Amino acid sequence: MPNSGGATPDTSTEAPSGSPEDDLTPLLNAAVEALGGQTRPGQIAMAKAVAASLDDRVHLLVQAGTGTGKSLAYLVPALAHHKRVIVATATLALQRQLVAHDLPRLATAIKPLIKREPAFALLKGRNNYVCLNKVEGGAADDDNQDVLFDPLAVGKLGAEVLRVREWVEETESGDRDDLSPGVSDRAWAQVSVSARECLGSKCQYFEDCFAEQAKELARSADVVVTNHALLAIAAMDSDVQVLPEHDAVIVDEAHELVNRVTSAATGELTKTAVERAHHRADRLVKEATAANLAVATLDFTEALENTPEGRFQRGLPEEIGMALTALRDASRAALTELSKNKGGDLDMDGARKQARAACENVHQVAERVLEGAEADVVWLERSEFKGVKNSTLKIAPLGIEHLLRFKMFARTPVVLTSATLKLGGDFTGVAGSVGLYGNERVELDFKPELPEEIYDAAVKLLRDGDSDGEEFLDTVQNLPQHWRALDVGSPFDYPKQGILYVARHLDPPGRDGIRDDQLDLLADLMDNAGGRALGLFSSMRAAQTAAEKLREKIDLPILCQGEDSLAELLRKFADDPETCLFGTLSLWQGVNVPGPSLQLVVIDRIPFPRPDDPVSAARTEAVGRNGGNGFMAVSASHAALLLAQGAGRLIRAIDDKGVVAVLDSRLATKPYGGFLRASMPSFWQTDDTDRVLKSLRAIDAMAKTGEQN
């Protein structure tokens, strides 16, 4: 495999010039001074491009490598923008960093320059906030209603709920993520409600409601920080305003957007969910209606157990179809009665809301599955937890690109940013996955004029008083969605700081898990590195097997995911340079351990999606039917994103050095290997094992010298 400095940059870091963007330099300087550090060319170029995108209303994809300072590069123009901007992240850690650390300092720093104090707010889904009505004893979850009144009666669950009740007396946010230590999902369900279950303005605690207070703060903020899931809900359900009116959207960690939206758009039915709907509606509807729902629930549960696991490629199995039809009809009848029976008793209204929410979920998913749209994937999935087997009927969208194109990109300018947006060195793949076409890409200096048809539609909208604005929206949706792309690189010198080693001499991985020859090589790599290793495995079984066997082979501390909380494992790993940490998907992203504790990242195999994954398989087939290469569009792209993220754990600071070792020879020998390598940081590449072991010994020696000094 030849040496390589990586893919050629997609564009220069020169951003379009113009008055709004030029004004950003002093703002950035003030922001960087407030947070410490120094401005970087890539950060300045990105900030100017973001400002141009917001002003010109042209979408932007910007890849900003680790160390660029991309948060500042989009927060500063967002705060300086004269209209509200939504910032969506994939992880809780980044949300906390933005709201608790970055935004307060930035707002103070740029206030004298923009002559106003920009406001910001954090907004999450309603069930992330504690419900005062439920905490004070109103309309508890009737599956465990005694919990709130006799906490000790149900042991750990009751103790957790009691702790939440005590926390409510001191919290200002009511946000679950501010509760430390946290509580189980089951306990939180006793003290929270979904949007469907909420009593709204009828609730006696409406004025003090934490969720309503968060929404009110968001309505007056310049920048609203939220998560990908809430952004997806806003796009899917235009009838419910979960986000305040806004002029633009910035999506950080944008490589996660497709997966998060797909997850939010996935519906499911389980025995527990259907039984809950029946249980909650039973006392609130007519006896005959309740009896029909009970029979439908039993029939559906039996059909679930009788149906083989897997994707339904040729329509629904007959038993499932019949059971779903009865369940849909019975839940619809219950909903009709629950909608009619309204009273003045708040507790009864709360119980009715819970029953309606449960029945609505059952009815909507059942109807969606029965409609059998070509744009959906339907399958039965089985799992086991603590010896209890569960069956779940699931339905997911075949693709979400049209949803994002018409429900998000057609409404506001959108900025997508991440350290990994170029797959195989090109933005086109990621752009297509969110509904932006390759022929709509424009140069950085492109400035669109307001199309005449938009102006005409707007005039008609104002003249006719069409409050829905459907004609205007249709006009906008049918226009080209122009997008720009920018790769601002990274301040790190990847070819000099890191090595990408591919074990070409090993046989390709099989289905039997990690092999002895792979473990022998892994032991040599770790031994020569003096520990300092993060092992990224394709399955938990592989990680556990490797940890168990290598503990017998080498005298190094090895931690494995699942043995303690992830936060505690990462703390131990970062504190002791000799310690190694093995794990699976949650370690491929978000791990930030600069310095000598992490100088070797080992990847056991190319992280292709599982062959039996229903959504990936269906999407692959769909691409093939349309004349494309399904494997490259789906499986290879999935693997490329994860490889880029996993390899990105190595270099986190300007002085970091190390090796990314891939124990899968296919990365060097298969035709798709070049595409995958081009998606990773531009490390110096080799397949020479002896040379890599020598390099690891040298890096280890330098690290130990630094530790002694």
XYZ file of C-alpha atoms in Angstrom:
709
model
C 0.000 0.000 0.000
C 1.583 3.312 -1.036
C 2.386 6.184 1.270
C -0.268 8.826 1.189
C -0.793 12.233 2.693
C -4.554 11.839 2.308
C -7.163 13.140 -0.094
C -6.745 16.427 -1.880
C -8.656 19.191 -0.060
C -12.113 19.784 -1.508
C -11.694 23.552 -1.754
C -9.464 26.253 -0.434
C -10.335 27.794 2.916
C -11.061 31.130 1.310
C -14.607 32.094 2.261
C -16.733 34.491 0.243
C -16.023 38.120 0.994
C -18.598 40.737 1.846
C -19.547 43.182 4.541
C -21.411 40.868 6.985
C -18.644 38.274 6.930
C -15.851 40.838 7.140
C -17.384 42.178 10.362
C -16.882 38.768 11.973
C -13.125 39.002 12.473
C -13.277 41.338 15.489
C -16.152 39.283 16.916
C -14.117 36.093 16.567
C -11.075 37.720 18.136
C -13.161 38.803 21.119
C -14.736 35.351 21.381
C -11.436 33.481 21.253
C -9.927 35.810 23.842
C -12.897 35.161 26.137
C -12.552 31.396 25.863
C -8.767 31.260 25.631
C -6.680 30.097 22.692
C -6.132 31.745 19.343
C -8.011 32.175 16.090
C -7.124 29.817 13.271
C -7.425 30.322 9.502
C -9.877 27.429 9.199
C -12.030 28.820 11.980
C -12.149 32.264 10.363
C -12.983 30.797 6.953
C -15.749 28.670 8.446
C -17.255 31.581 10.400
C -17.380 33.744 7.280
C -18.967 30.933 5.277
C -21.600 30.370 7.975
C -22.411 34.094 8.057
C -22.709 34.147 4.265
C -25.021 31.123 4.371
C -27.330 32.778 6.896
C -27.404 36.056 4.974
C -27.689 34.597 1.448
C -30.056 31.779 2.512
C -27.901 29.161 0.815
C -27.304 25.832 2.560
C -23.768 24.993 3.682
C -21.895 21.750 4.343
C -18.650 22.456 6.159
C -16.149 19.846 7.281
C -14.042 21.120 10.159
C -11.442 18.761 11.551
C -10.671 18.257 15.222
C -9.036 21.310 16.741
C -10.538 23.789 14.291
C -12.755 25.415 16.888
C -15.905 24.882 14.855
C -18.279 25.612 17.753
C -17.064 29.205 17.882
C -17.069 29.372 14.097
C -20.838 28.865 13.956
C -21.897 30.308 17.334
C -20.427 33.751 16.693
C -22.273 34.354 13.385
C -25.415 32.787 14.910
C -25.345 35.190 17.863
C -24.635 38.126 15.551
C -27.460 37.176 13.177
C -30.473 39.425 13.604
C -32.995 36.575 13.610
C -33.379 33.420 15.698
C -31.108 30.456 14.890
C -31.624 26.840 16.000
C -28.451 24.879 16.859
C -28.982 21.100 16.989
C -26.451 18.617 18.374
C -26.409 14.830 18.555
C -24.875 14.410 22.002
C -25.681 15.622 25.485
C -21.990 16.411 26.075
C -21.895 18.986 23.285
C -25.206 20.530 24.401
C -23.782 21.012 27.877
C -20.560 22.498 26.521
C -22.436 25.001 24.367
C -24.976 26.119 26.986
C -22.897 25.948 30.170
C -19.500 26.996 28.848
C -19.311 28.528 25.364
C -22.463 30.628 24.953
C -22.336 32.539 28.272
C -18.771 33.681 27.593
C -19.428 34.450 23.940
C -22.527 36.525 24.655
C -20.598 38.649 27.142
C -17.572 38.994 24.865
C -19.396 40.215 21.756
C -22.015 42.375 23.501
C -19.965 45.611 23.221
C -19.328 44.968 19.518
C -22.892 44.214 18.398
C -24.431 46.788 20.784
C -26.855 44.304 22.343
C -26.719 41.297 24.631
C -27.568 38.153 22.670
C -29.755 35.636 24.512
C -29.597 31.856 24.287
C -31.675 28.953 25.593
C -31.697 25.160 25.793
C -34.825 23.341 24.627
C -35.607 19.623 24.786
C -38.650 17.424 24.332
C -41.333 17.686 27.026
C -40.602 14.282 28.544
C -37.081 15.480 29.417
C -38.602 17.771 32.064
C -40.172 16.677 35.336
C -43.972 17.116 35.459
C -45.087 18.920 38.610
C -48.614 17.548 38.287
C -47.389 13.944 38.411
C -44.848 14.645 41.147
C -47.536 16.209 43.333
C -49.735 13.139 42.970
C -51.856 13.925 39.943
C -52.399 11.296 37.241
C -49.491 9.007 38.017
C -48.622 6.311 35.563
C -51.386 3.843 36.322
C -49.069 0.906 35.654
C -47.326 1.780 38.941
C -49.651 4.315 40.546
C -48.773 3.393 44.108
C -45.165 4.464 43.616
C -45.696 8.162 44.199
C -47.687 7.608 47.376
C -45.717 4.749 48.954
C -42.154 4.945 47.597
C -40.778 2.226 49.858
C -43.354 -0.259 48.620
C -41.513 -0.941 45.401
C -37.901 -0.824 46.557
C -35.374 0.747 44.216
C -37.995 2.221 41.887
C -39.781 3.938 44.741
C -36.507 5.241 46.172
C -35.615 6.773 42.815
C -38.989 8.488 42.513
C -38.670 9.809 46.067
C -35.250 11.252 45.195
C -36.739 13.025 42.176
C -39.478 14.516 44.377
C -36.808 15.890 46.728
C -34.787 17.221 43.784
C -37.812 19.108 42.450
C -37.652 21.348 45.530
C -34.230 22.662 44.524
C -33.940 22.409 40.733
C -34.403 25.496 38.584
C -34.586 23.659 35.255
C -36.480 20.427 35.973
C -34.247 18.927 33.263
C -33.557 15.218 33.728
C -29.949 15.703 32.661
C -29.367 18.024 35.620
C -30.320 15.256 38.063
C -27.161 13.611 39.404
C -26.959 10.730 39.900
C -29.617 9.920 37.364
C -32.564 7.565 37.667
C -33.851 4.694 35.534
C -36.185 5.201 32.580
C -38.926 3.422 34.513
C -38.612 5.819 37.444
C -38.514 8.879 35.195
C -41.715 7.706 33.503
C -43.468 8.176 36.864
C -42.592 11.881 37.003
C -42.762 13.010 33.366
C -45.267 13.198 30.518
C -45.091 13.206 26.746
C -46.510 16.077 24.702
C -49.616 13.962 24.034
C -50.194 13.307 27.744
C -49.709 16.897 28.914
C -52.800 18.718 30.228
C -51.545 21.995 28.793
C -53.066 25.248 30.027
C -55.703 23.291 32.010
C -53.009 21.999 34.375
C -52.985 23.630 37.815
C -49.170 23.841 37.602
C -49.070 25.366 34.117
C -47.553 28.675 35.280
C -44.703 26.864 37.053
C -44.217 24.124 34.433
C -40.537 23.528 33.674
C -41.218 22.557 30.064
C -43.307 25.678 29.471
C -40.634 27.864 31.058
C -38.035 26.358 28.725
C -40.285 27.036 25.721
C -40.820 30.625 26.851
C -37.076 31.213 27.173
C -36.577 29.748 23.697
C -39.163 32.126 22.232
C -37.101 35.108 23.347
C -33.628 33.737 22.547
C -31.332 34.588 19.655
C -29.874 31.064 19.658
C -31.798 27.968 20.759
C -29.774 24.820 21.419
C -31.652 21.549 20.951
C -31.027 17.978 19.809
C -31.367 16.136 16.516
C -34.411 14.238 17.778
C -36.445 17.385 18.447
C -35.354 18.773 15.081
C -36.640 15.550 13.480
C -39.972 15.785 15.308
C -40.371 19.376 14.141
C -39.778 18.260 10.552
C -42.134 15.271 10.757
C -45.079 16.895 12.507
C -45.810 20.383 11.205
C -49.072 20.497 13.212
C -47.175 20.638 16.513
C -44.844 23.582 17.069
C -42.083 22.025 19.123
C -39.527 24.681 18.142
C -40.016 28.447 18.180
C -40.137 30.365 14.905
C -36.635 30.606 13.497
C -34.725 31.930 10.504
C -31.982 29.298 10.180
C -30.782 25.923 11.455
C -27.216 24.854 12.285
C -26.655 21.118 12.721
C -23.475 20.129 14.537
C -22.333 16.485 14.613
C -24.195 16.362 11.304
C -22.793 12.936 10.385
C -25.357 11.612 12.911
C -28.363 13.423 11.453
C -29.640 10.681 9.129
C -29.489 8.020 11.851
C -31.166 10.268 14.434
C -33.978 11.290 12.102
C -34.477 7.669 11.031
C -34.704 6.649 14.682
C -37.220 9.413 15.451
C -39.316 8.375 12.445
C -39.332 4.687 13.434
C -42.542 3.352 14.965
C -42.897 0.179 16.985
C -45.465 -1.995 18.701
C -44.729 -4.355 21.564
C -46.834 -6.504 23.825
C -46.175 -4.045 26.665
C -47.250 -0.982 24.638
C -50.472 -2.610 23.442
C -51.349 -3.910 26.911
C -50.694 -0.461 28.363
C -53.130 1.110 25.898
C -55.820 -1.409 26.863
C -55.135 -1.030 30.583
C -55.330 2.779 30.482
C -58.478 2.908 28.352
C -60.296 0.058 30.084
C -62.107 2.124 32.754
C -62.695 5.169 30.558
C -64.583 3.671 27.608
C -67.727 1.604 27.171
C -67.603 -2.002 28.275
C -68.000 -3.335 24.716
C -65.215 -1.058 23.425
C -62.883 -2.174 26.209
C -63.722 -5.828 25.508
C -62.909 -5.450 21.803
C -59.585 -3.804 22.662
C -58.800 -6.608 25.107
C -59.450 -9.300 22.483
C -57.421 -7.409 19.867
C -54.556 -7.076 22.353
C -54.494 -10.827 23.027
C -54.667 -11.699 19.334
C -51.830 -9.302 18.471
C -49.628 -10.618 21.286
C -50.186 -14.202 20.079
C -49.464 -13.188 16.471
C -46.177 -11.596 17.542
C -45.029 -14.832 19.150
C -46.095 -16.964 16.174
C -44.356 -14.842 13.510
C -40.725 -15.522 12.530
C -38.177 -12.772 13.103
C -37.024 -10.723 10.130
C -38.093 -8.279 7.421
C -41.444 -8.614 5.688
C -40.448 -8.320 2.035
C -43.638 -9.638 0.424
C -46.374 -8.101 2.471
C -47.498 -8.834 6.015
C -47.898 -12.425 7.237
C -51.612 -13.217 7.328
C -51.861 -13.641 11.098
C -50.062 -10.355 11.782
C -52.199 -8.550 9.203
C -55.471 -9.765 10.687
C -54.383 -9.000 14.245
C -53.198 -5.516 13.269
C -56.469 -4.751 11.503
C -58.466 -5.660 14.613
C -56.061 -3.704 16.814
C -56.270 -0.624 14.583
C -60.080 -0.676 14.591
C -60.358 -1.313 18.333
C -57.900 1.460 19.244
C -59.671 3.882 16.883
C -63.013 3.161 18.587
C -61.403 3.761 21.988
C -59.918 7.046 20.766
C -63.309 8.230 19.551
C -64.859 7.657 22.975
C -61.912 9.133 24.856
C -62.219 12.304 22.762
C -65.912 12.696 23.611
C -65.754 12.063 27.336
C -64.353 15.292 28.692
C -64.927 16.401 32.236
C -63.767 19.030 34.681
C -61.811 16.704 36.974
C -58.094 17.317 36.344
C -57.035 13.879 37.580
C -59.590 12.257 35.288
C -58.444 14.483 32.427
C -54.880 13.404 33.116
C -55.826 9.725 33.047
C -57.796 10.308 29.842
C -54.778 12.056 28.286
C -52.557 9.093 29.141
C -55.081 6.672 27.678
C -55.439 8.721 24.487
C -51.668 8.968 24.057
C -51.249 5.201 24.429
C -54.128 4.411 22.059
C -52.965 7.010 19.507
C -49.526 5.401 19.362
C -51.029 1.938 18.833
C -53.480 3.198 16.207
C -50.926 5.240 14.251
C -48.305 2.495 14.069
C -50.883 -0.185 13.223
C -52.371 1.955 10.457
C -48.937 2.847 9.091
C -47.911 -0.822 8.913
C -51.208 -1.857 7.318
C -50.910 0.834 4.647
C -47.694 -0.882 3.574
C -46.172 2.147 1.847
C -43.251 1.413 -0.453
C -41.314 4.108 1.381
C -41.296 2.075 4.626
C -39.476 -0.996 5.921
C -41.382 -3.374 8.234
C -39.847 -6.150 10.305
C -40.168 -8.226 13.484
C -37.316 -8.068 15.955
C -36.643 -10.251 18.980
C -34.458 -9.404 21.954
C -33.753 -10.719 25.416
C -33.095 -8.775 28.623
C -32.398 -10.498 31.931
C -33.884 -13.728 30.638
C -37.100 -12.112 29.398
C -37.718 -12.399 25.649
C -39.418 -9.559 23.831
C -40.898 -9.268 20.329
C -41.214 -5.901 18.595
C -42.948 -5.025 15.343
C -41.082 -2.092 13.761
C -41.584 0.243 10.824
C -38.948 2.694 9.595
C -38.675 5.002 6.591
C -36.736 3.598 3.653
C -35.091 7.012 3.336
C -35.410 10.383 5.030
C -33.915 12.570 2.291
C -37.300 13.772 0.988
C -38.504 14.528 4.522
C -35.457 16.695 5.234
C -35.498 18.340 1.816
C -39.120 19.438 1.917
C -39.653 19.917 5.652
C -36.354 21.490 6.692
C -34.169 22.640 3.785
C -37.096 24.211 1.883
C -38.060 26.335 4.889
C -34.799 27.861 6.162
C -31.086 27.946 5.320
C -29.338 24.989 6.968
C -25.674 24.640 7.962
C -24.389 21.083 8.430
C -21.012 20.712 10.123
C -18.896 17.846 11.407
C -15.338 16.572 11.355
C -16.549 13.856 8.951
C -18.774 14.954 6.075
C -16.622 13.974 3.092
C -16.923 10.297 2.236
C -14.208 9.113 -0.088
C -13.034 12.718 -0.193
C -16.360 14.051 -1.536
C -19.365 15.850 0.005
C -21.858 14.432 -2.509
C -22.742 11.287 -0.558
C -23.681 13.064 2.655
C -25.484 15.820 0.723
C -27.594 13.234 -1.112
C -28.478 11.434 2.120
C -30.188 14.598 3.423
C -31.937 15.494 0.161
C -29.490 17.882 -1.508
C -28.680 17.007 -5.118
C -25.212 17.118 -6.606
C -26.266 19.419 -9.465
C -27.526 21.983 -6.921
C -24.071 22.600 -5.483
C -22.766 26.136 -6.111
C -19.463 27.921 -5.563
C -18.725 29.711 -2.316
C -19.149 33.127 -3.925
C -22.568 32.279 -5.412
C -25.215 34.791 -4.326
C -28.777 33.895 -5.362
C -31.339 36.462 -6.369
C -34.842 36.202 -4.958
C -36.703 34.133 -7.577
C -39.682 35.956 -9.077
C -42.034 33.068 -8.277
C -41.273 33.402 -4.545
C -42.047 37.109 -4.670
C -45.321 36.507 -6.547
C -46.393 33.802 -4.089
C -45.553 36.028 -1.127
C -47.618 38.913 -2.566
C -50.581 36.597 -3.152
C -50.187 35.184 0.346
C -50.425 38.664 1.861
C -53.263 39.778 -0.420
C -55.493 36.751 0.112
C -54.724 36.339 3.798
C -53.937 32.642 3.297
C -52.799 31.840 6.826
C -51.730 28.315 5.899
C -49.499 29.547 3.119
C -49.733 26.195 1.340
C -49.253 27.652 -2.143
C -46.220 29.606 -0.985
C -44.742 26.496 0.654
C -45.327 24.405 -2.474
C -43.567 27.053 -4.556
C -40.567 27.110 -2.229
C -40.339 23.326 -2.054
C -40.124 23.002 -5.828
C -37.203 25.420 -6.121
C -33.584 24.218 -6.346
C -31.945 23.880 -2.934
C -28.612 25.561 -3.590
C -25.791 24.419 -1.328
C -22.168 25.301 -0.823
C -19.423 23.092 0.592
C -16.229 23.933 2.426
C -13.465 21.840 3.954
C -11.454 23.986 6.351
C -9.073 21.164 7.226
C -7.504 20.797 10.644
C -4.657 22.485 12.519
C -3.146 19.032 13.002
C -0.432 17.727 10.683
C -1.921 14.253 10.298
C 0.805 12.746 8.049
C 3.467 13.704 10.619
C 1.469 13.026 13.766
C -0.168 9.716 12.925
C 0.257 6.412 11.091
C -2.525 4.350 9.537
C -1.424 0.724 9.671
C -3.434 -1.958 7.870
C -2.615 -5.609 8.654
C -2.567 -6.703 5.020
C -0.951 -10.066 5.899
C -3.936 -11.269 7.946
C -6.773 -13.260 6.423
C -10.031 -11.305 6.094
C -12.228 -11.499 9.206
C -14.763 -14.319 9.331
C -18.042 -14.808 11.167
C -16.514 -16.612 14.124
C -15.413 -13.519 16.006
C -11.902 -12.294 16.633
C -9.205 -14.876 15.789
C -6.005 -15.886 17.590
C -3.748 -14.354 14.930
C -5.532 -11.034 15.323
C -5.181 -11.250 19.105
C -1.467 -12.058 18.799
C -0.918 -8.990 16.628
C -3.026 -6.856 18.962
C -0.936 -8.042 21.928
C 2.291 -7.060 20.098
C 0.898 -3.628 19.250
C -0.219 -2.950 22.818
C 2.995 -4.284 24.333
C 5.199 -2.090 22.096
C 2.991 0.925 22.777
C 3.297 0.407 26.534
C -0.479 0.204 26.790
C -2.099 3.548 25.824
C -4.573 1.685 23.584
C -8.228 2.208 22.706
C -9.715 -0.931 21.158
C -12.731 -0.302 18.931
C -14.595 -3.515 18.187
C -17.482 -4.303 15.882
C -19.386 -6.204 18.573
C -19.505 -6.413 22.346
C -18.710 -10.117 22.167
C -15.480 -9.381 20.281
C -14.482 -6.692 22.800
C -15.151 -8.979 25.770
C -13.342 -11.925 24.181
C -10.309 -9.786 23.370
C -10.184 -8.341 26.892
C -10.482 -11.779 28.508
C -7.780 -13.453 26.381
C -5.324 -10.553 26.339
C -5.415 -10.252 30.115
C -3.805 -13.703 30.095
C -1.242 -12.753 27.424
C 0.142 -9.381 28.488
C 0.771 -7.597 31.758
C -1.275 -4.459 31.087
C -4.476 -3.210 32.764
C -7.375 -3.771 30.329
C -10.798 -2.250 30.916
C -13.864 -3.344 28.962
C -17.096 -1.501 28.281
C -19.893 -2.744 30.511
C -17.652 -3.350 33.535
C -18.397 0.135 34.879
C -20.117 3.320 33.753
C -18.669 4.745 30.563
C -17.670 7.973 32.319
C -15.766 6.060 35.002
C -14.027 3.819 32.457
C -12.885 6.865 30.475
C -11.619 8.541 33.647
C -9.525 5.508 34.596
C -8.254 5.183 31.028
C -7.190 8.835 30.836
C -5.547 8.802 34.293
C -3.209 5.827 33.697
C -1.133 5.718 30.463
C -0.607 1.948 30.745
C -4.334 1.225 30.889
C -6.143 0.018 27.748
C -9.864 0.343 27.082
C -11.921 -1.957 24.851
C -15.454 -1.329 23.721
C -17.920 -1.044 20.893
C -19.994 1.628 19.112
C -20.334 4.210 21.905
C -16.523 4.486 22.012
C -16.157 5.105 18.274
C -17.402 8.684 18.732
C -17.087 11.350 21.397
C -14.017 9.959 23.216
C -11.624 12.874 23.760
C -8.397 11.820 25.504
C -5.505 14.021 24.375
C -1.972 13.295 25.518
C 0.047 10.139 26.231
C -2.834 8.009 27.569
C -4.072 7.378 24.011
C -1.441 6.705 21.372
C -2.825 3.539 19.773
C -6.294 3.050 18.314
C -7.053 -0.510 17.199
C -10.034 -1.349 14.962
C -10.788 -5.066 14.703
C -12.726 -4.978 11.420
C -14.365 -2.625 8.938
C -17.650 -1.600 10.627
C -20.101 -2.513 7.884
C -23.752 -2.700 9.014
C -24.959 -6.186 9.924
C -26.066 -8.157 6.844
C -29.409 -8.855 8.551
C -30.087 -5.203 9.417
C -33.541 -4.633 7.838
C -33.198 -0.920 7.071
C -29.694 -1.142 5.593
C -30.665 -4.162 3.490
C -33.798 -2.443 2.180
C -31.926 0.758 1.369
C -29.215 -1.209 -0.449
C -31.838 -2.957 -2.589
C -33.596 0.349 -3.339
C -30.373 1.947 -4.598
C -29.754 -1.087 -6.791
C -33.250 -0.926 -8.283
C -32.552 2.669 -9.274
C -29.340 1.702 -11.046
C -26.894 2.684 -8.314
C -24.315 0.760 -6.326
C -26.210 -0.174 -3.180
C -23.170 -1.540 -1.380
C -21.168 1.675 -1.815
C -24.115 3.994 -1.135
C -25.193 2.238 2.067
C -22.717 -0.233 3.576
C -19.475 1.428 2.492
C -20.764 4.895 3.408
C -21.847 3.643 6.836
C -18.418 2.096 7.382
C -16.611 5.197 6.097
C -18.325 7.458 8.623
C -17.528 5.143 11.531
C -13.912 4.610 10.417
C -13.422 8.365 10.150
C -14.911 8.870 13.596
C -12.980 5.993 15.154
C -9.646 7.031 13.670
C -10.373 10.571 14.805
C -9.985 9.475 18.443
C -6.179 9.352 17.997
C -5.046 12.939 17.408
C -6.821 15.334 19.772
C -4.061 17.908 20.389
C -1.237 19.528 18.466
C 1.435 17.414 20.221
C -0.328 14.037 19.976
C 1.331 11.214 18.075
C 0.279 7.627 17.503
C -0.969 4.781 15.338
C -4.369 3.697 14.073
C -4.131 -0.058 13.461
C -6.819 -1.819 11.439
C -6.782 -5.612 11.764
C -8.862 -6.079 8.625
C -6.819 -6.668 5.473
C -9.767 -5.744 3.239
C -8.997 -2.076 3.894
C -5.837 -2.574 1.807
C -6.877 -5.306 -0.637
C -10.472 -4.633 -1.694
C -11.505 -2.076 -4.351
C -13.585 -0.153 -1.826
C -10.551 0.193 0.473
C -9.417 3.387 -1.217
C -12.817 4.988 -0.672
C -12.726 4.087 3.018
C -9.135 5.265 3.536
C -9.903 8.578 1.793
C -12.662 9.154 4.355
C -10.224 8.868 7.278
C -7.759 11.499 8.536
C -4.780 11.826 6.181
C -2.330 9.770 8.244
C 0.873 8.363 6.749
C -0.108 4.876 5.569
C 1.770 1.580 5.729
C 1.321 -2.182 6.015
C 4.844 -2.817 7.378
C 4.310 -4.446 10.790
C 7.922 -4.216 11.978
C 8.076 -0.521 11.115
C 4.889 0.160 13.043
C 6.081 -1.730 16.116
C 9.336 0.258 16.011
C 7.364 3.512 15.740
C 5.194 2.540 18.703
C 8.291 1.846 20.822
C 9.686 5.258 19.908
C 6.395 7.012 20.719
C 6.212 5.143 24.033
C 9.770 6.163 24.915
C 9.044 9.832 24.148
C 5.877 9.690 26.224
C 7.701 8.186 29.215
C 10.416 10.825 28.947
C 7.757 13.511 28.973
C 6.053 11.934 31.982
C 9.339 11.823 33.912
C 10.044 15.456 33.117
